[in-house]
């Protein structure tokens, strides 16, 4: 079997048995990236020489009897808003184009402890704002299934690198769907954990109450293993969950779904959902039923407001978080400005792209005195209603299911002039972030124009085990093959 088409857990077995070297795996992936990435553009930073050096180090460690863990020697791409010490981190923005991280994010420390192999930093929408990866200062990413289409966003680089066999796995961030939505459009698996399960230390904040790091893989097992590798309590993140006094529902593979209660919220089957997507989702629900799950349509009325609430809360938090990029402490500075205020203004006007500037303006407006009560406070109240609707649903159902994205991959440029349509791309994923619950997207079928469709599985807070159970069963029934056009 060709090395680049293998999953992390398959490569792991070969490395463990010493049947293959990390260096061989690295070379195969470097060759693939060199051949395909000029068309895909999934990487912002990629240094083949350093990758080979690191792979050799890992091989020396293994030959001396070092422990081979799940990700030892496995090539992984990392979204470019996650700090890796001494490596450039741009957030796909001009304002950070020359910035080098001075420390490792906690997720990177955890992967380093396993001796993973960093392949490079993956392209994204600037500061993770977008649904198509077209808001990158480093150019758009192309969908490996059709190079004229978007890979989804904002983690377009991570998703496309995994779908094009350039990387085995990837880490992305999900604030309103940025892992699940590109996973759906690229035909790979993407998982957003419960808020607080994975440390955000060393991840550039977009909307801190919504951001969560999670894995991409070409199957469910790789995503579960990668999630296990990066999750856990971290003192350096004050919102990180300490599980000491909480019950952790551990998932063991092979658990079936007999008797599992599955809710299908009608608010996620909105009119924007394309008819082919809908048909594929209904088909997938039938597979759950065939495997012994009880299916019932349900309603979470407040979900209707989720998109509006998100587009107040996320920009509000972003406007505050992004104030640190002022030309003084990080990255780009306008050198010709006269005086401090002009320096701030010119640096930020030239350093940030249009979508980021728009979010900062919307957020600043929503937080300003006189408007705060009408927008931000109101949005927070509705967020509570959404959380309560989910709580109520999960008192009855083990999982909720529906589409990940209302459509398959759209054409490059198609939604750039229609913001509302762009924002609607996340209508099915955003409620999950507002409630802080875990959710996965798995590929469930192809449209008539041969584009992947994603199926979303959501569960209650800390019940990732239920998500994984259902995902595994579906995966074993859906014979999914990734067939990039490149
Ligand atoms: N597309 C959404 C946005 O633009 C979500 C982004 C994300 O999850 N990072 O805000």
XYZ file of C-alpha atoms and ligand atoms in Angstrom:
496
model
C 0.000 0.000 0.000
C 1.245 3.460 -0.839
C 2.592 5.211 2.250
C 0.699 8.456 1.756
C -2.677 6.756 1.666
C -2.244 5.076 5.051
C -3.968 6.196 8.229
C -1.980 7.156 11.331
C -2.964 3.981 13.191
C -1.825 1.830 10.257
C 1.518 3.629 9.986
C 1.878 3.346 13.757
C 1.723 -0.470 13.563
C 4.469 -0.543 10.935
C 6.695 1.864 12.871
C 6.198 -0.133 16.039
C 7.224 -3.340 14.300
C 10.200 -1.463 12.837
C 9.002 -2.339 9.345
C 9.262 1.254 8.274
C 11.247 4.321 9.221
C 9.868 7.751 10.078
C 12.229 9.109 7.441
C 10.570 7.037 4.673
C 7.143 8.254 5.731
C 8.427 11.835 5.828
C 9.989 11.591 2.359
C 6.798 10.168 0.846
C 4.763 13.063 2.229
C 7.311 15.707 1.250
C 7.298 14.343 -2.290
C 3.511 14.491 -2.346
C 3.445 18.073 -1.050
C 6.036 19.166 -3.586
C 3.992 17.626 -6.354
C 0.518 18.830 -5.346
C 0.683 21.837 -3.065
C 1.413 24.358 -5.787
C -2.167 23.635 -6.840
C -3.778 23.129 -3.419
C -1.917 25.810 -1.392
C -2.600 24.060 1.922
C 0.712 25.103 3.466
C 1.941 28.534 4.509
C 5.189 27.270 6.038
C 6.817 24.067 4.804
C 10.509 23.291 5.296
C 11.446 19.892 3.840
C 15.050 19.979 5.131
C 13.933 20.391 8.734
C 11.287 17.691 8.377
C 13.892 15.153 7.244
C 16.245 16.146 10.082
C 13.447 15.694 12.620
C 12.381 12.362 11.115
C 15.959 11.099 11.404
C 16.006 12.160 15.059
C 12.821 10.190 15.663
C 14.339 7.122 13.967
C 17.403 7.366 16.214
C 15.129 7.604 19.250
C 13.214 4.492 18.148
C 16.335 2.490 17.352
C 17.600 3.214 20.879
C 14.449 1.596 22.256
C 12.313 4.748 22.704
C 8.592 4.179 23.268
C 6.538 4.318 20.064
C 3.297 6.119 20.845
C 0.257 6.640 18.604
C 1.785 9.640 16.828
C 5.501 8.903 17.022
C 6.865 9.680 13.560
C 3.435 10.551 12.131
C 3.431 13.611 9.815
C 0.861 16.169 10.968
C 0.031 19.631 9.615
C -0.850 22.336 12.136
C -3.214 25.243 11.493
C -1.269 28.473 11.416
C -2.950 29.978 14.474
C -1.293 27.455 16.815
C 2.135 28.363 18.248
C 5.062 26.082 17.454
C 8.283 27.352 19.029
C 10.767 28.946 16.637
C 8.442 28.512 13.658
C 6.706 31.343 11.847
C 3.039 31.748 12.746
C 1.045 34.070 10.506
C -2.660 33.402 11.234
C -2.771 33.917 7.439
C -2.549 37.657 8.091
C -0.243 40.333 6.775
C 0.005 41.725 10.288
C 1.798 38.571 11.513
C 3.514 37.616 8.250
C 6.978 37.758 9.861
C 6.119 36.665 13.368
C 7.941 33.685 14.917
C 6.379 31.877 17.897
C 8.465 32.000 21.039
C 6.841 29.035 22.760
C 4.848 25.865 22.059
C 1.082 25.698 22.497
C 0.031 23.051 25.020
C -1.332 20.846 22.212
C 2.096 20.989 20.550
C 3.866 20.143 23.813
C 1.627 17.106 24.092
C 2.365 16.011 20.536
C 6.084 16.611 21.058
C 5.927 14.302 24.057
C 4.851 11.617 21.572
C 7.592 12.599 19.071
C 5.157 13.505 16.295
C 6.484 14.927 13.056
C 5.547 18.523 12.206
C 4.942 18.741 8.453
C 4.278 22.467 8.343
C 1.854 25.247 9.157
C -1.448 25.040 7.328
C -3.288 27.805 5.485
C -6.534 29.235 6.881
C -8.865 32.216 6.746
C -7.210 35.233 8.349
C -7.487 34.868 12.139
C -9.909 31.969 11.506
C -12.629 34.280 10.189
C -14.327 32.799 7.169
C -16.002 29.753 5.672
C -14.084 29.279 2.437
C -10.398 29.922 3.145
C -10.564 32.800 0.687
C -9.732 35.325 3.431
C -6.061 34.345 3.582
C -3.231 36.813 2.953
C -1.410 33.799 1.469
C -3.988 33.040 -1.203
C -6.986 30.707 -1.176
C -6.784 26.944 -0.652
C -8.314 24.739 -3.362
C -10.546 21.767 -2.704
C -8.665 18.566 -3.647
C -11.906 17.066 -5.046
C -12.349 19.956 -7.498
C -9.689 22.631 -7.813
C -12.240 25.245 -8.813
C -14.021 24.930 -5.508
C -13.309 26.052 -1.952
C -12.207 23.579 0.747
C -14.414 25.279 3.347
C -13.083 27.358 6.192
C -11.570 28.534 8.232
C -9.366 25.408 8.533
C -9.201 24.937 4.760
C -5.472 24.137 4.836
C -5.742 21.399 7.487
C -8.728 19.782 5.738
C -7.239 19.980 2.233
C -3.834 18.697 3.376
C -5.468 15.570 4.824
C -7.849 15.067 1.865
C -5.034 15.392 -0.688
C -2.784 12.872 1.134
C -0.231 15.598 1.866
C -0.637 15.079 5.631
C -1.841 12.070 7.623
C -3.671 14.157 10.216
C -4.030 17.790 11.164
C -5.003 20.110 13.985
C -7.505 22.895 13.371
C -9.576 25.304 15.430
C -13.364 25.482 15.537
C -15.106 28.666 16.674
C -18.298 28.302 14.660
C -17.618 25.232 12.534
C -14.109 25.736 11.223
C -13.107 22.101 11.725
C -16.349 20.352 10.854
C -17.368 22.432 7.852
C -14.089 22.073 5.885
C -13.969 18.402 6.918
C -17.406 17.978 5.306
C -16.448 19.820 2.117
C -13.184 17.869 1.761
C -14.553 14.408 2.627
C -12.500 13.832 5.779
C -13.340 13.419 9.470
C -13.175 16.494 11.737
C -13.976 16.678 15.416
C -14.718 19.585 17.765
C -14.388 18.523 21.426
C -16.392 19.795 24.401
C -15.343 23.351 25.265
C -12.530 23.129 27.824
C -11.388 19.597 26.955
C -8.427 20.827 24.916
C -6.183 23.622 26.139
C -6.284 26.885 24.208
C -2.913 27.972 25.588
C -0.747 29.038 22.657
C -3.660 29.283 20.244
C -4.327 32.762 18.880
C -7.709 33.758 20.283
C -10.538 34.630 17.917
C -13.617 34.320 20.173
C -12.369 32.845 23.426
C -15.701 31.522 24.697
C -16.214 29.559 21.466
C -12.727 28.530 20.253
C -11.736 24.895 20.581
C -8.873 22.916 19.014
C -9.560 19.563 17.428
C -8.301 16.878 15.044
C -8.699 16.078 11.362
C -8.088 12.561 10.060
C -9.050 10.241 7.236
C -10.963 8.031 9.632
C -12.707 8.166 12.986
C -10.006 6.163 14.794
C -7.302 8.670 13.855
C -9.471 11.521 15.102
C -10.179 9.777 18.402
C -6.503 8.981 18.939
C -5.414 12.506 18.093
C -8.080 13.934 20.377
C -6.834 11.681 23.181
C -3.289 12.869 22.531
C -4.080 16.590 22.821
C -6.839 16.730 25.449
C -6.579 17.083 29.217
C -6.483 19.674 31.949
C -4.014 22.527 31.614
C -3.273 25.063 34.341
C -2.201 27.541 31.697
C -5.742 27.803 30.320
C -8.223 29.071 32.907
C -11.172 27.604 30.969
C -9.585 24.161 30.759
C -11.693 21.466 32.415
C -10.319 19.643 35.388
C -11.915 16.191 35.240
C -10.817 15.206 38.764
C -14.284 15.404 40.245
C -16.191 14.707 37.055
C -17.213 11.400 35.586
C -15.347 10.708 32.371
C -17.243 8.458 29.981
C -14.453 6.573 28.357
C -15.078 5.255 24.877
C -13.952 1.794 23.914
C -14.148 0.971 20.247
C -16.604 -1.689 19.196
C -19.491 -0.476 21.360
C -22.609 -0.664 19.197
C -25.545 1.724 19.134
C -28.395 -0.626 19.945
C -31.064 1.325 21.808
C -29.259 4.628 21.299
C -31.687 7.545 21.234
C -31.146 9.781 18.241
C -32.838 13.151 17.794
C -33.114 14.910 14.457
C -33.617 18.647 15.134
C -35.821 20.107 12.462
C -34.045 23.470 12.849
C -30.934 21.916 11.280
C -32.816 20.704 8.226
C -33.445 24.293 7.177
C -34.577 25.444 3.767
C -30.973 26.356 2.896
C -30.052 22.652 3.002
C -29.595 21.458 -0.539
C -31.898 18.610 -1.614
C -29.039 16.211 -2.394
C -27.458 16.903 0.986
C -30.800 16.306 2.665
C -31.298 12.986 0.882
C -27.850 11.786 1.898
C -28.424 12.793 5.540
C -31.767 10.948 5.627
C -30.075 7.896 4.168
C -27.401 7.991 6.836
C -30.045 8.277 9.545
C -31.566 5.071 8.141
C -28.220 3.335 8.706
C -28.341 4.365 12.359
C -31.851 2.945 12.571
C -30.785 -0.298 10.901
C -28.139 -0.674 13.577
C -30.653 -0.508 16.383
C -30.894 3.210 17.184
C -34.261 4.843 17.935
C -34.813 7.834 15.687
C -37.157 10.698 16.445
C -37.631 14.153 14.980
C -37.281 16.876 17.582
C -37.226 20.628 17.935
C -34.828 23.092 19.534
C -36.686 26.339 18.821
C -33.914 28.731 19.854
C -31.526 27.376 17.193
C -33.277 29.665 14.772
C -31.385 32.564 16.392
C -27.979 30.876 16.631
C -26.459 32.476 13.547
C -27.521 36.001 14.602
C -26.290 35.446 18.144
C -22.941 34.135 16.885
C -22.401 37.141 14.639
C -22.706 39.407 17.668
C -20.766 37.371 20.246
C -17.889 36.225 17.993
C -17.065 39.689 16.558
C -17.427 41.253 20.031
C -14.857 38.883 21.492
C -12.684 39.213 18.395
C -12.647 43.022 18.606
C -11.267 42.740 22.116
C -8.826 39.874 21.394
C -7.401 41.479 18.280
C -6.665 44.784 19.993
C -3.260 43.319 20.923
C -2.168 43.588 17.286
C -1.350 47.274 17.424
C 2.040 47.562 15.729
C 3.776 47.884 19.095
C 4.076 44.351 20.371
C 3.677 42.006 17.433
C 4.447 41.831 13.759
C 3.848 44.501 11.146
C 4.114 48.246 11.859
C 3.507 51.176 9.559
C 6.833 52.966 9.671
C 5.791 56.264 8.080
C 2.989 57.136 10.494
C 3.258 60.364 12.480
C 2.526 59.804 16.152
C 1.054 56.909 18.113
C -2.604 57.132 17.079
C -1.768 57.354 13.415
C 0.632 54.411 13.794
C -2.159 52.272 15.328
C -4.599 53.308 12.655
C -2.352 52.808 9.668
C -0.853 49.557 10.967
C -4.234 47.990 11.586
C -5.769 49.322 8.373
C -2.960 47.875 6.276
C -2.220 44.781 8.397
C -5.730 43.331 8.631
C -7.746 42.128 5.648
C -11.332 43.290 4.929
C -13.188 40.510 6.791
C -11.127 40.959 9.962
C -11.613 44.745 9.842
C -15.353 44.237 9.385
C -15.555 41.932 12.423
C -13.563 44.384 14.567
C -15.923 47.192 13.610
C -19.074 45.135 14.232
C -17.712 43.901 17.562
C -16.630 47.336 18.733
C -20.056 48.686 17.850
C -21.888 45.894 19.718
C -19.781 46.456 22.840
C -19.970 50.236 22.889
C -21.998 51.938 25.572
C -25.568 52.495 24.522
C -25.549 49.467 22.207
C -24.140 46.866 24.597
C -27.532 46.090 26.187
C -29.346 45.985 22.890
C -26.896 43.646 21.159
C -24.258 41.924 23.264
C -26.303 41.388 26.399
C -29.349 40.280 24.410
C -27.199 37.842 22.433
C -25.820 36.351 25.664
C -29.359 35.814 26.937
C -30.341 33.994 23.773
C -27.133 31.958 24.031
C -28.439 30.731 27.386
C -31.723 29.727 25.748
C -29.741 27.744 23.165
C -27.725 26.016 25.914
C -30.979 25.156 27.705
C -32.581 23.800 24.544
C -29.621 21.454 24.076
C -29.749 20.423 27.758
C -33.401 19.562 27.392
C -32.784 17.622 24.184
C -29.967 15.629 25.773
C -32.143 14.659 28.702
C -34.036 12.633 26.118
C -31.509 11.839 23.364
C -27.967 10.413 23.402
C -27.038 12.185 20.195
C -28.482 14.746 17.798
C -27.729 14.447 14.094
C -28.044 16.446 10.900
C -26.028 17.955 8.079
C -22.669 19.604 8.757
C -22.954 22.044 5.893
C -26.117 23.006 3.996
C -24.315 22.564 0.665
C -21.336 20.795 -0.845
C -18.181 22.750 -1.770
C -19.062 25.952 -3.606
C -17.039 27.644 -6.338
C -14.142 29.936 -5.524
C -15.378 33.521 -5.497
C -19.033 32.486 -5.503
C -19.905 33.835 -2.045
C -17.285 36.564 -1.652
C -19.745 39.287 -2.640
C -22.680 37.782 -0.788
C -21.729 37.895 2.876
C -25.013 36.594 4.156
C -24.735 33.512 1.981
C -21.145 33.029 3.204
C -22.244 33.331 6.842
C -25.098 30.890 6.221
C -22.507 28.188 5.408
C -22.128 27.677 9.169
C -25.788 27.597 10.079
C -25.632 23.910 11.077
C -22.358 24.050 13.025
C -22.584 27.309 15.005
C -25.167 26.160 17.628
C -22.654 23.549 18.835
C -20.033 26.186 19.687
C -22.561 28.409 21.443
C -23.504 25.455 23.666
C -19.915 24.188 24.112
C -20.873 20.600 23.216
C -18.822 18.051 21.199
C -19.584 17.278 17.549
C -18.016 15.399 14.675
C -18.396 15.553 10.923
C -17.945 12.327 8.980
C -18.256 11.842 5.227
C -21.559 10.165 4.365
C -21.934 10.327 0.597
C -21.267 12.045 -2.701
C -23.420 14.511 -4.600
C -24.206 13.966 -8.273
C -21.250 16.182 -9.177
C -18.983 13.949 -7.089
C -18.501 16.234 -4.094
C -18.433 14.973 -0.491
C -21.327 15.448 1.938
C -20.760 15.627 5.714
C -22.920 14.137 8.474
C -22.834 15.841 11.869
C -23.191 13.998 15.188
C -23.589 16.053 18.378
C -23.720 14.924 22.003
C -24.074 16.424 25.457
C -21.146 18.137 27.184
C -18.381 15.605 27.976
C -20.198 12.823 26.117
C -17.703 12.496 23.274
C -18.102 8.731 23.825
C -21.587 8.886 22.295
C -20.287 10.863 19.320
C -17.533 8.305 18.715
C -19.856 5.306 19.094
C -22.230 6.510 16.401
C -19.408 7.735 14.152
C -17.647 4.374 14.270
C -20.795 2.429 13.439
C -21.598 4.690 10.496
C -18.049 4.606 9.214
C -18.037 0.824 9.183
C -21.231 0.825 7.099
C -20.344 3.627 4.703
C -17.629 2.499 2.380
C -15.897 5.866 2.054
C -13.035 6.405 -0.355
C -11.165 9.670 -0.705
C -10.513 10.297 -4.376
C -8.856 13.689 -4.889
C -8.633 15.085 -8.411
C -4.925 15.604 -8.006
N -17.076 30.622 9.520
C -17.255 31.092 10.850
C -16.732 32.496 10.962
O -16.379 33.033 9.987
C -16.579 30.164 11.832
C -15.118 30.341 11.886
C -14.435 29.411 12.845
O -14.987 28.433 13.325
N -13.197 29.753 13.155
O -16.684 33.095 11.989
